[in-house]
Tab-separated table of C-alpha atoms in Angstrom:
chain	number	residue	atom	x	y	z
P	5	MET	CA	-126.565	-142.255	-85.577
P	6	ASP	CA	-123.153	-143.678	-84.734
P	7	PRO	CA	-121.603	-142.229	-82.086
P	8	LEU	CA	-118.356	-141.116	-83.535
P	9	THR	CA	-120.482	-139.699	-86.094
P	10	PHE	CA	-122.529	-137.562	-83.357
P	11	VAL	CA	-119.506	-136.344	-81.976
P	12	ALA	CA	-117.660	-134.936	-84.925
P	13	ALA	CA	-121.089	-133.607	-86.054
P	14	VAL	CA	-121.560	-132.022	-83.053
P	15	ALA	CA	-117.769	-130.324	-82.965
P	16	ALA	CA	-118.584	-129.120	-86.544
P	17	VAL	CA	-121.660	-127.311	-85.429
P	18	ALA	CA	-119.803	-125.993	-82.170
P	19	VAL	CA	-117.194	-124.836	-84.559
P	20	ALA	CA	-119.892	-123.003	-86.811
P	21	SER	CA	-121.379	-121.588	-83.463
P	22	GLY	CA	-118.139	-120.315	-82.303
P	23	VAL	CA	-117.722	-118.362	-85.362
P	24	LEU	CA	-120.980	-116.829	-85.535
P	25	GLY	CA	-120.686	-116.009	-81.878
P	26	ALA	CA	-117.569	-114.482	-82.388
P	27	ILE	CA	-118.613	-111.838	-85.104
P	28	PHE	CA	-122.279	-111.037	-83.222
P	29	GLY	CA	-120.012	-110.656	-80.145
P	30	LEU	CA	-122.896	-112.497	-78.719
P	31	GLY	CA	-120.404	-115.622	-77.497
P	32	GLY	CA	-120.941	-118.955	-78.963
P	33	GLY	CA	-123.662	-120.500	-76.751
P	34	ILE	CA	-126.743	-118.717	-78.098
P	35	PHE	CA	-126.163	-119.957	-81.194
P	36	LEU	CA	-125.059	-123.874	-79.972
P	37	VAL	CA	-128.340	-124.585	-77.773
P	38	PRO	CA	-130.463	-124.153	-80.890
P	39	ALA	CA	-128.362	-125.855	-82.660
P	40	LEU	CA	-128.582	-129.039	-80.817
P	41	THR	CA	-131.935	-129.146	-79.828
P	42	LEU	CA	-133.146	-127.967	-83.095
P	43	TYR	CA	-131.223	-130.103	-85.199
P	44	PHE	CA	-129.901	-132.832	-83.220
P	45	GLY	CA	-132.781	-133.544	-81.087
P	46	VAL	CA	-130.628	-132.946	-77.973
P	47	ASN	CA	-132.930	-132.306	-74.757
P	48	ILE	CA	-132.244	-128.590	-74.154
P	49	ARG	CA	-130.902	-129.572	-70.429
P	50	TYR	CA	-127.947	-131.501	-71.727
P	51	ALA	CA	-127.439	-128.625	-74.246
P	52	ILE	CA	-127.389	-125.918	-71.726
P	53	GLY	CA	-125.115	-128.240	-69.429
P	54	ALA	CA	-122.372	-128.243	-72.830
P	55	SER	CA	-123.029	-124.614	-73.619
P	56	LEU	CA	-121.771	-123.583	-69.885
P	57	LEU	CA	-118.899	-125.954	-69.822
P	58	ALA	CA	-118.050	-123.917	-73.281
P	59	ILE	CA	-118.689	-120.340	-71.831
P	60	ILE	CA	-116.104	-121.306	-68.926
P	61	ALA	CA	-113.646	-121.972	-72.144
P	62	THR	CA	-114.185	-119.145	-73.728
P	63	SER	CA	-113.649	-116.624	-71.063
P	64	CYS	CA	-110.655	-118.378	-69.575
P	65	GLY	CA	-109.185	-117.743	-72.931
P	66	ALA	CA	-110.261	-114.134	-73.569
P	67	SER	CA	-110.042	-112.858	-70.380
P	68	ALA	CA	-106.383	-113.622	-69.508
P	69	ALA	CA	-105.669	-111.271	-72.230
P	70	PHE	CA	-107.979	-108.671	-71.192
P	71	VAL	CA	-106.541	-109.057	-67.494
P	72	ARG	CA	-102.821	-109.257	-68.565
P	73	ALA	CA	-103.460	-105.825	-70.808
P	74	HIS	CA	-104.543	-104.460	-67.603
P	75	VAL	CA	-108.258	-103.451	-69.750
P	76	ALA	CA	-110.419	-105.631	-67.186
P	77	ASN	CA	-111.190	-103.978	-63.978
P	78	VAL	CA	-110.831	-107.085	-61.826
P	79	ARG	CA	-111.952	-105.531	-58.457
P	80	VAL	CA	-115.440	-104.563	-60.351
P	81	GLY	CA	-115.358	-108.142	-61.670
P	82	MET	CA	-115.028	-109.511	-58.316
P	83	PHE	CA	-117.271	-107.520	-56.081
P	84	LEU	CA	-119.818	-108.200	-59.277
P	85	GLU	CA	-119.555	-111.262	-59.035
P	86	LEU	CA	-120.879	-111.883	-55.600
P	87	ALA	CA	-124.367	-110.585	-56.605
P	88	ALA	CA	-123.894	-112.521	-60.356
P	89	VAL	CA	-123.353	-116.109	-58.644
P	90	LEU	CA	-125.950	-115.623	-56.376
P	91	GLY	CA	-128.416	-114.905	-59.515
P	92	ALA	CA	-126.798	-118.324	-61.228
P	93	LEU	CA	-127.522	-120.642	-58.542
P	94	SER	CA	-131.288	-119.054	-58.080
P	95	GLY	CA	-131.230	-119.412	-62.304
P	96	THR	CA	-130.259	-123.253	-61.766
P	97	VAL	CA	-132.936	-123.422	-58.998
P	98	ILE	CA	-135.607	-121.823	-61.509
P	99	ALA	CA	-134.647	-124.147	-64.506
P	100	ALA	CA	-135.294	-127.118	-62.428
P	101	PHE	CA	-138.705	-126.414	-61.537
P	102	ILE	CA	-139.955	-125.043	-65.199
P	103	SER	CA	-140.724	-127.331	-68.058
P	104	ALA	CA	-138.252	-127.444	-71.016
P	105	ARG	CA	-140.864	-125.601	-72.813
P	106	TRP	CA	-140.184	-122.506	-71.203
P	107	LEU	CA	-136.804	-122.666	-71.457
P	108	PHE	CA	-137.377	-122.531	-75.080
P	109	ILE	CA	-139.684	-119.711	-74.799
P	110	ILE	CA	-137.105	-117.891	-72.805
P	111	PHE	CA	-134.523	-118.260	-74.910
P	112	GLY	CA	-135.972	-117.382	-77.663
P	113	LEU	CA	-137.282	-114.381	-76.562
P	114	LEU	CA	-133.619	-113.664	-75.059
P	115	MET	CA	-132.427	-114.018	-79.132
P	116	LEU	CA	-134.797	-111.475	-80.323
P	117	TYR	CA	-134.183	-108.985	-77.697
P	118	SER	CA	-130.310	-109.466	-78.458
P	119	ILE	CA	-131.041	-108.168	-82.038
P	120	TYR	CA	-132.085	-104.540	-80.714
P	121	PRO	CA	-128.579	-103.473	-79.292
P	122	MET	CA	-126.800	-104.880	-82.313
P	123	VAL	CA	-128.996	-102.658	-84.264
P	124	LEU	CA	-127.646	-99.712	-82.358
P	125	ARG	CA	-124.416	-101.014	-82.406
P	126	ARG	CA	-122.774	-98.335	-84.248
P	127	ALA	CA	-124.230	-95.872	-81.630
P	128	ALA	CA	-121.726	-97.035	-79.136
P	129	PRO	CA	-123.099	-96.268	-75.744
P	130	ALA	CA	-121.437	-93.325	-74.145
P	131	ALA	CA	-119.882	-93.949	-70.618
P	132	ALA	CA	-121.783	-91.839	-68.238
P	133	SER	CA	-120.282	-89.361	-66.134
P	134	GLY	CA	-120.578	-88.035	-62.941
P	135	PRO	CA	-119.490	-88.167	-59.515
P	136	ALA	CA	-118.154	-91.307	-58.440
P	137	ASP	CA	-120.567	-93.650	-55.596
P	138	PRO	CA	-119.412	-93.202	-52.233
P	139	LEU	CA	-119.509	-97.099	-51.961
P	140	ALA	CA	-117.314	-97.512	-54.901
P	141	VAL	CA	-114.676	-95.091	-53.641
P	142	ARG	CA	-114.966	-96.987	-50.499
P	143	LEU	CA	-114.221	-100.277	-52.234
P	144	GLY	CA	-111.810	-98.675	-54.794
P	145	LEU	CA	-113.590	-99.618	-57.623
P	146	SER	CA	-112.213	-96.684	-59.991
P	147	GLY	CA	-109.428	-97.317	-62.321
P	148	SER	CA	-107.928	-96.226	-65.707
P	149	TYR	CA	-106.785	-97.858	-68.728
P	150	ARG	CA	-104.564	-97.349	-71.790
P	151	GLU	CA	-106.077	-96.551	-74.845
P	152	ARG	CA	-103.982	-98.347	-77.270
P	153	ALA	CA	-104.388	-96.094	-80.473
P	154	SER	CA	-103.422	-92.731	-78.520
P	155	GLU	CA	-101.261	-94.408	-75.854
P	156	SER	CA	-103.005	-92.021	-73.067
P	157	ALA	CA	-104.103	-93.122	-69.643
P	158	VAL	CA	-108.085	-93.089	-69.397
P	159	ASP	CA	-109.460	-92.504	-66.023
P	160	TYR	CA	-112.808	-93.553	-64.880
P	161	THR	CA	-115.109	-93.505	-61.812
P	162	VAL	CA	-117.726	-95.972	-60.969
P	163	ARG	CA	-121.132	-94.920	-60.217
P	164	ARG	CA	-124.702	-96.508	-59.419
P	165	VAL	CA	-122.963	-99.672	-57.806
P	166	ARG	CA	-126.147	-101.082	-56.183
P	167	GLY	CA	-127.897	-100.884	-59.780
P	168	GLY	CA	-125.360	-102.194	-61.541
P	169	ALA	CA	-125.071	-105.412	-58.756
P	170	ALA	CA	-128.941	-105.691	-59.411
P	171	ILE	CA	-128.503	-106.084	-62.991
P	172	MET	CA	-125.872	-108.641	-62.479
P	173	TYR	CA	-127.774	-110.987	-60.532
P	174	GLY	CA	-130.349	-110.926	-63.248
P	175	SER	CA	-127.467	-111.720	-65.842
P	176	GLY	CA	-126.499	-114.280	-63.655
P	177	VAL	CA	-129.874	-116.058	-63.142
P	178	ILE	CA	-130.073	-116.051	-67.081
P	179	SER	CA	-126.892	-117.834	-67.280
P	180	GLY	CA	-127.959	-120.474	-64.760
P	181	LEU	CA	-131.340	-120.904	-66.487
P	182	LEU	CA	-130.044	-120.991	-70.415
P	183	GLY	CA	-126.340	-121.764	-70.106
P	184	ILE	CA	-125.191	-118.198	-72.162
P	185	GLY	CA	-122.828	-116.013	-70.914
P	186	GLY	CA	-125.515	-113.064	-70.265
P	187	GLY	CA	-122.699	-110.664	-72.009
P	188	ILE	CA	-125.121	-107.801	-73.043
P	189	PHE	CA	-126.538	-107.829	-69.437
P	190	ASN	CA	-123.330	-107.445	-67.984
P	191	VAL	CA	-122.625	-104.766	-70.448
P	192	LEU	CA	-125.586	-102.971	-69.517
P	193	ALA	CA	-124.700	-103.144	-65.722
P	194	MET	CA	-121.480	-101.992	-65.948
P	195	VAL	CA	-121.126	-99.404	-68.916
P	196	LEU	CA	-125.094	-97.767	-68.857
P	197	THR	CA	-125.401	-98.057	-65.452
P	198	MET	CA	-121.802	-97.843	-63.819
P	199	GLY	CA	-120.774	-95.859	-66.365
P	200	LEU	CA	-116.973	-97.828	-67.184
P	201	PRO	CA	-115.786	-97.210	-70.464
P	202	LEU	CA	-117.353	-99.539	-73.289
P	203	LYS	CA	-113.632	-101.390	-73.326
P	204	VAL	CA	-113.456	-102.047	-69.938
P	205	GLY	CA	-117.065	-103.250	-69.429
P	206	THR	CA	-116.679	-105.862	-72.256
P	207	ALA	CA	-113.145	-107.201	-70.887
P	208	THR	CA	-114.642	-107.047	-67.079
P	209	SER	CA	-117.856	-108.982	-68.571
P	210	SER	CA	-115.373	-111.936	-70.182
P	211	PHE	CA	-113.655	-111.815	-67.050
P	212	MET	CA	-116.540	-112.585	-65.049
P	213	ILE	CA	-118.529	-115.044	-67.290
P	214	GLY	CA	-115.979	-117.913	-66.367
P	215	VAL	CA	-116.949	-118.060	-62.771
P	216	ILE	CA	-120.417	-117.173	-63.352
P	217	GLY	CA	-120.329	-120.037	-65.495
P	218	ALA	CA	-118.997	-122.280	-63.239
P	219	ALA	CA	-121.360	-121.244	-60.628
P	220	SER	CA	-123.793	-122.941	-62.883
P	221	ALA	CA	-121.975	-125.584	-64.427
P	222	GLY	CA	-120.942	-127.019	-60.868
P	223	VAL	CA	-125.022	-127.541	-59.919
P	224	TYR	CA	-125.762	-128.885	-63.855
P	225	PHE	CA	-122.465	-130.933	-63.278
P	226	SER	CA	-123.631	-132.746	-60.132
P	227	ARG	CA	-126.895	-133.320	-61.208
P	228	GLY	CA	-125.416	-135.282	-64.615
P	229	LEU	CA	-126.508	-132.950	-67.176
P	230	ILE	CA	-123.342	-132.420	-68.125
P	231	HIS	CA	-122.466	-135.147	-70.505
P	232	PRO	CA	-119.108	-135.710	-71.363
P	233	LEU	CA	-119.597	-137.142	-75.172
P	234	LEU	CA	-121.452	-133.355	-75.689
P	235	ALA	CA	-119.219	-131.558	-73.599
P	236	ALA	CA	-115.960	-132.254	-74.963
P	237	PRO	CA	-116.520	-131.607	-78.752
P	238	VAL	CA	-118.756	-128.388	-77.674
P	239	VAL	CA	-116.305	-127.053	-75.849
P	240	LEU	CA	-112.968	-127.612	-78.175
P	241	GLY	CA	-115.652	-126.923	-81.488
P	242	ILE	CA	-116.187	-123.155	-79.860
P	243	LEU	CA	-112.793	-122.726	-78.698
P	244	ALA	CA	-111.509	-123.506	-82.347
P	245	GLY	CA	-114.826	-121.309	-83.762
P	246	ALA	CA	-114.017	-118.307	-81.681
P	247	ARG	CA	-110.663	-118.167	-82.978
P	248	VAL	CA	-111.374	-118.025	-86.587
P	249	GLY	CA	-114.730	-115.962	-86.124
P	250	ALA	CA	-112.313	-113.087	-84.216
P	251	LEU	CA	-109.986	-113.265	-87.393
P	252	ILE	CA	-112.978	-112.655	-89.391
P	253	ALA	CA	-114.495	-110.073	-87.609
P	254	LEU	CA	-111.231	-107.830	-87.622
P	255	ARG	CA	-111.423	-108.173	-91.374
P	256	LEU	CA	-115.308	-107.669	-92.263
P	257	PRO	CA	-116.599	-104.463	-93.187
P	258	ALA	CA	-118.351	-103.781	-89.917
P	259	THR	CA	-121.432	-103.572	-90.294
P	260	THR	CA	-122.772	-104.871	-93.974
P	261	LEU	CA	-122.457	-108.746	-92.764
P	262	ARG	CA	-123.161	-108.266	-89.492
P	263	TRP	CA	-126.915	-106.885	-90.951
P	264	LEU	CA	-126.906	-109.941	-93.057
P	265	PHE	CA	-126.843	-112.166	-89.897
P	266	LEU	CA	-129.692	-110.248	-88.526
P	267	PRO	CA	-132.246	-112.146	-90.187
P	268	VAL	CA	-130.691	-115.550	-88.814
P	269	LEU	CA	-130.772	-114.745	-85.603
P	270	ALA	CA	-134.478	-113.624	-85.895
P	271	TYR	CA	-135.026	-116.862	-87.496
P	272	ILE	CA	-133.167	-119.099	-84.956
P	273	GLY	CA	-135.131	-116.810	-82.027
P	274	THR	CA	-138.443	-117.037	-83.667
P	275	SER	CA	-137.921	-121.171	-83.746
P	276	MET	CA	-136.925	-121.377	-80.497
P	277	LEU	CA	-140.084	-119.555	-79.362
P	278	LEU	CA	-142.566	-121.618	-81.591
P	279	ARG	CA	-140.784	-124.763	-80.574
P	280	GLY	CA	-141.879	-123.695	-76.704
P	281	LEU	CA	-145.239	-122.689	-77.425
P	282	PRO	CA	-148.197	-125.391	-77.665
T	14	MET	CA	-97.366	-96.472	-64.919
T	15	ASN	CA	-100.606	-97.241	-64.119
T	16	ALA	CA	-101.545	-95.862	-60.419
T	17	ARG	CA	-104.599	-98.587	-59.690
T	18	PRO	CA	-104.135	-100.078	-57.034
T	19	GLY	CA	-103.325	-103.864	-56.688
T	20	PHE	CA	-102.114	-104.222	-59.979
T	21	GLY	CA	-99.823	-106.642	-59.458
T	22	ILE	CA	-102.686	-109.399	-59.300
T	23	ASP	CA	-103.803	-109.100	-62.912
T	24	ALA	CA	-100.185	-111.178	-63.851
T	25	LEU	CA	-101.116	-113.512	-61.568
T	26	LEU	CA	-104.927	-114.213	-62.865
T	27	SER	CA	-104.323	-113.907	-66.471
T	28	ARG	CA	-101.513	-117.028	-66.023
T	29	ILE	CA	-103.998	-119.239	-64.154
T	30	LEU	CA	-106.648	-118.390	-66.645
T	31	HIS	CA	-104.532	-118.629	-69.820
T	32	TYR	CA	-102.861	-122.024	-68.610
T	33	GLY	CA	-105.740	-123.519	-66.809
T	34	GLY	CA	-107.673	-122.798	-69.959
T	35	LEU	CA	-105.010	-124.451	-72.134
T	36	VAL	CA	-104.110	-127.633	-69.877
T	37	SER	CA	-107.822	-128.625	-69.937
T	38	ALA	CA	-108.526	-128.016	-73.489
T	39	ALA	CA	-105.557	-130.385	-74.010
T	40	VAL	CA	-107.124	-133.044	-71.514
T	41	LEU	CA	-110.427	-132.894	-73.291
T	42	LEU	CA	-108.624	-133.177	-77.055
T	43	ILE	CA	-106.771	-136.154	-75.864
T	44	GLY	CA	-110.071	-137.429	-74.598
T	45	LEU	CA	-111.925	-136.880	-77.827
T	46	LEU	CA	-108.787	-138.430	-79.777
T	47	LEU	CA	-108.829	-141.245	-77.568
T	48	LEU	CA	-112.745	-142.194	-78.771
T	49	ILE	CA	-111.336	-142.756	-82.214
T	50	PRO	CA	-109.559	-146.270	-81.635
T	51	SER	CA	-111.622	-147.357	-78.465
T	52	ARG	CA	-115.150	-147.472	-80.589
T	53	GLY	CA	-116.534	-148.746	-77.396
T	54	VAL	CA	-118.648	-145.704	-76.899
T	55	ASP	CA	-122.470	-146.847	-75.977
T	56	ARG	CA	-125.293	-146.308	-78.702
T	57	ALA	CA	-127.203	-145.784	-75.853
T	58	THR	CA	-125.387	-142.678	-74.166
T	59	ILE	CA	-125.900	-140.691	-77.500
T	60	GLU	CA	-129.489	-141.755	-77.167
T	61	GLN	CA	-129.905	-140.931	-73.688
T	62	LEU	CA	-129.133	-137.049	-74.928
T	63	ARG	CA	-131.936	-137.505	-77.099
T	64	ALA	CA	-134.728	-138.825	-74.200
T	65	PRO	CA	-137.111	-136.229	-73.725
T	66	SER	CA	-136.940	-136.147	-70.026
T	67	VAL	CA	-133.638	-135.894	-68.708
T	68	THR	CA	-132.542	-137.956	-65.701
T	69	ASP	CA	-130.609	-137.121	-63.011
T	70	ALA	CA	-127.417	-139.250	-62.532
T	71	ALA	CA	-125.740	-140.698	-59.694
T	72	PRO	CA	-123.203	-138.711	-58.145
T	73	LEU	CA	-119.445	-139.285	-60.432
T	74	PRO	CA	-117.552	-142.705	-59.149
T	75	THR	CA	-114.180	-140.710	-58.642
T	76	VAL	CA	-112.170	-143.514	-57.694
T	77	ALA	CA	-113.552	-145.675	-60.936
T	78	LEU	CA	-113.054	-142.252	-62.812
T	79	ILE	CA	-109.209	-141.562	-62.001
T	80	ASN	CA	-108.564	-145.018	-62.519
T	81	GLY	CA	-110.211	-144.711	-65.869
T	82	ALA	CA	-108.355	-142.021	-66.813
T	83	LEU	CA	-105.030	-143.132	-65.520
T	84	HIS	CA	-106.119	-146.366	-67.717
T	85	GLY	CA	-106.421	-143.901	-70.767
T	86	GLN	CA	-110.370	-144.798	-71.146
T	87	ALA	CA	-111.388	-141.943	-73.378
T	88	VAL	CA	-114.455	-140.899	-71.442
T	89	ALA	CA	-112.884	-140.856	-67.940
T	90	VAL	CA	-110.082	-138.672	-69.301
T	91	ILE	CA	-112.678	-136.480	-71.055
T	92	LEU	CA	-113.998	-135.933	-67.548
T	93	VAL	CA	-111.153	-135.004	-66.108
T	94	GLY	CA	-110.654	-132.273	-68.644
T	95	MET	CA	-114.238	-130.761	-67.794
T	96	LEU	CA	-113.715	-131.056	-63.718
T	97	LEU	CA	-109.969	-129.146	-64.859
T	98	LEU	CA	-112.011	-126.393	-66.628
T	99	MET	CA	-114.636	-125.819	-64.003
T	100	LEU	CA	-112.191	-125.482	-61.403
T	101	THR	CA	-109.895	-122.585	-63.470
T	102	PRO	CA	-111.993	-119.952	-62.370
T	103	VAL	CA	-112.605	-121.343	-59.148
T	104	ALA	CA	-108.693	-121.538	-58.525
T	105	ARG	CA	-108.792	-117.888	-60.252
T	106	VAL	CA	-110.893	-116.527	-57.045
T	107	ILE	CA	-109.164	-118.501	-54.819
T	108	ALA	CA	-105.673	-116.965	-55.794
T	109	ALA	CA	-107.469	-113.238	-55.913
T	110	GLY	CA	-108.536	-114.352	-51.993
T	111	ILE	CA	-104.723	-115.042	-51.153
T	112	TYR	CA	-103.685	-111.961	-52.687
T	113	TYR	CA	-106.152	-109.518	-51.070
T	114	ALA	CA	-105.845	-111.419	-47.760
T	115	ARG	CA	-102.288	-110.792	-47.842
T	116	ARG	CA	-102.471	-106.883	-48.652
T	117	ARG	CA	-104.923	-106.707	-45.674
T	118	ASP	CA	-107.851	-105.676	-48.005
T	119	ARG	CA	-110.646	-107.089	-45.923
T	120	PRO	CA	-113.423	-106.218	-48.363
T	121	PHE	CA	-112.150	-107.828	-50.815
T	122	ALA	CA	-110.552	-111.133	-49.239
T	123	THR	CA	-114.409	-111.406	-47.755
T	124	ILE	CA	-115.746	-111.404	-51.272
T	125	ALA	CA	-113.695	-114.089	-52.243
T	126	ILE	CA	-114.551	-116.376	-49.814
T	127	LEU	CA	-117.732	-115.780	-50.254
T	128	VAL	CA	-117.633	-116.529	-54.100
T	129	VAL	CA	-116.198	-119.523	-53.358
T	130	THR	CA	-118.736	-120.646	-50.680
T	131	LEU	CA	-121.801	-119.851	-53.225
T	132	LEU	CA	-119.449	-121.961	-55.623
T	133	ILE	CA	-119.598	-125.138	-52.908
T	134	VAL	CA	-123.076	-124.492	-52.344
T	135	GLY	CA	-123.900	-124.965	-55.652
T	136	VAL	CA	-122.230	-128.230	-56.235
T	137	LEU	CA	-124.225	-129.453	-52.487
T	138	MET	CA	-127.252	-127.919	-54.162
T	139	GLY	CA	-127.048	-130.002	-57.112
T	140	ARG	CA	-125.897	-133.395	-55.316
T	141	LEU	CA	-128.672	-132.500	-52.673
T	142	GLY	CA	-131.632	-132.194	-55.109
T	143	VAL	CA	-132.276	-128.633	-54.124
T	144	ALA	CA	-131.793	-127.943	-57.930
T	145	ARG	CA	-134.055	-130.688	-58.958
T	146	SER	CA	-137.597	-130.903	-59.613
T	147	PRO	CA	-139.422	-132.909	-57.276
T	148	SER	CA	-141.027	-134.952	-59.973
T	149	ARG	CA	-137.671	-135.955	-61.251
T	150	THR	CA	-135.724	-136.731	-57.761
T	151	SER	CA	-138.643	-138.780	-56.800
T	152	ARG	CA	-138.468	-141.179	-59.695
T	153	ALA	CA	-135.592	-144.049	-59.694
T	154	ALA	CA	-132.487	-142.379	-61.423
T	155	PRO	CA	-130.346	-144.457	-63.359
T	156	GLU	CA	-127.121	-143.526	-63.871
T	157	LEU	CA	-125.400	-141.606	-66.625
T	158	ARG	CA	-124.065	-144.531	-68.697
T	159	LEU	CA	-120.580	-144.089	-68.869
T	160	THR	CA	-118.171	-147.200	-70.163
T	161	LEU	CA	-115.866	-146.456	-67.721
C-alpha cells in the first residue's frame, strides 16, 4: 500500500474507533487495536504502542474538563496513580516476555468481559455507603461535588483504600499489557470498592488514565514500539472520533443502539481470541 | 463554595492538561500535513509495521530529531508532537507535586515524586532492555527507519 494511503486509511479507522469508543463509553483503544491488527495486519505491539498515545490524548481533553468542573477527585487520583503506574510498568514487562499470540487471547477475553457491565448499565452501581477508611481520613481523600441538575453539593467519604489500590494495580497491568485505558477496572475500584459516586469515579478514572498511559508509553517509546506514522493518524483520528461520538451518544436513545452494538463487540472479541488460539 | 481541601489545584491542573493536549495535537497535525508534499515516506517504514516480529529500535537520535523538526521534516515534527503528548501528564504530576510541597502536604508531595520517579524508571527500563524479551535483545536490532 502506498504509505500516504496507509496513513489516511489508519486515520479513518481511528475516527471510527473513537466514535464507537465514545458511544460505548469504553475508550477508543478497545476498537482500534483489533482494527489495526486484524484488518491492517499491523503487528500488535505497534498497535498497542499507538493506542497508548491515543489514550493519553483523550484523557488530557476529557479530564481537563472534569477537573475544571471539580468533579474528578485529584487527591484520590494522585494516590491511586502510584499503584496504577506500578502496575503499568509490570504490564510492560509481562508484555515483553509473552508471545503476541497471548496478547491476542487476553485482549479477546477482556473485550468479551467488557460486555457484561454494559448489559447491566441501567442498574448503575450504587455508591457503597459506610464509615470512611481511617487511611482515607488521614490522607484527606473525601470530597464533594455539585450535582448539575439539583445544584446541591453531594458529600462522600472514601472506603477500602487498600482494596481500591490493589484493583488499580491490576488495571495498570492491563494498560501496560494491552494498551487500553482500563476504565472499567478503574470504576470498579473507585465506585464499587471505595464507594465514590459513579460520576466522580468516572471523572477521576479519566484523570488518571493519562498518567497510567504515559507510564506504559514511556516504556514502549524507548523500545521503539511507538511508530510516528502509525501514532499520528491514530491520535488525531481518535480525538476527532471521540468528539463526534460524544455528540452522538447524547442524542442516542440510551439503550437501543447500544444493544445493537453489543454483537459487534462480541464478534470482535471472539475474532481476537481466535487469532491467538493455535 | 465547596469545602474540599486543595481546591485551587484544579484550575492549575486542568489548564496544563487542556493546553498540553491541544498543543501536541496541533504539532501532530502539522507533521501529518507535512507528509503530503514530502511524499518521501519510505515504503519499508510501513512494511516494518506489518512484520511478524517487532524490532527493538535504537534510541532516538535526539539532535537529528530536533534538527529535522526545525527543517520541517514530517516524521521529526510528528516525533516532537508525540514527546509533547507524553510529557503532558508528567507535567501535571510535577505541577501537583510542587503545589502540595508548597502547602507542606508531605504525603502527597511524596506521592508525586514517587510517580515521576516511576515514569523515569519506565523509560530507563525500555532503554536498558528490562522490558525487552531476552530473545529479542540478543538479536541485532535494526534501527527504526526514519526518513530524518
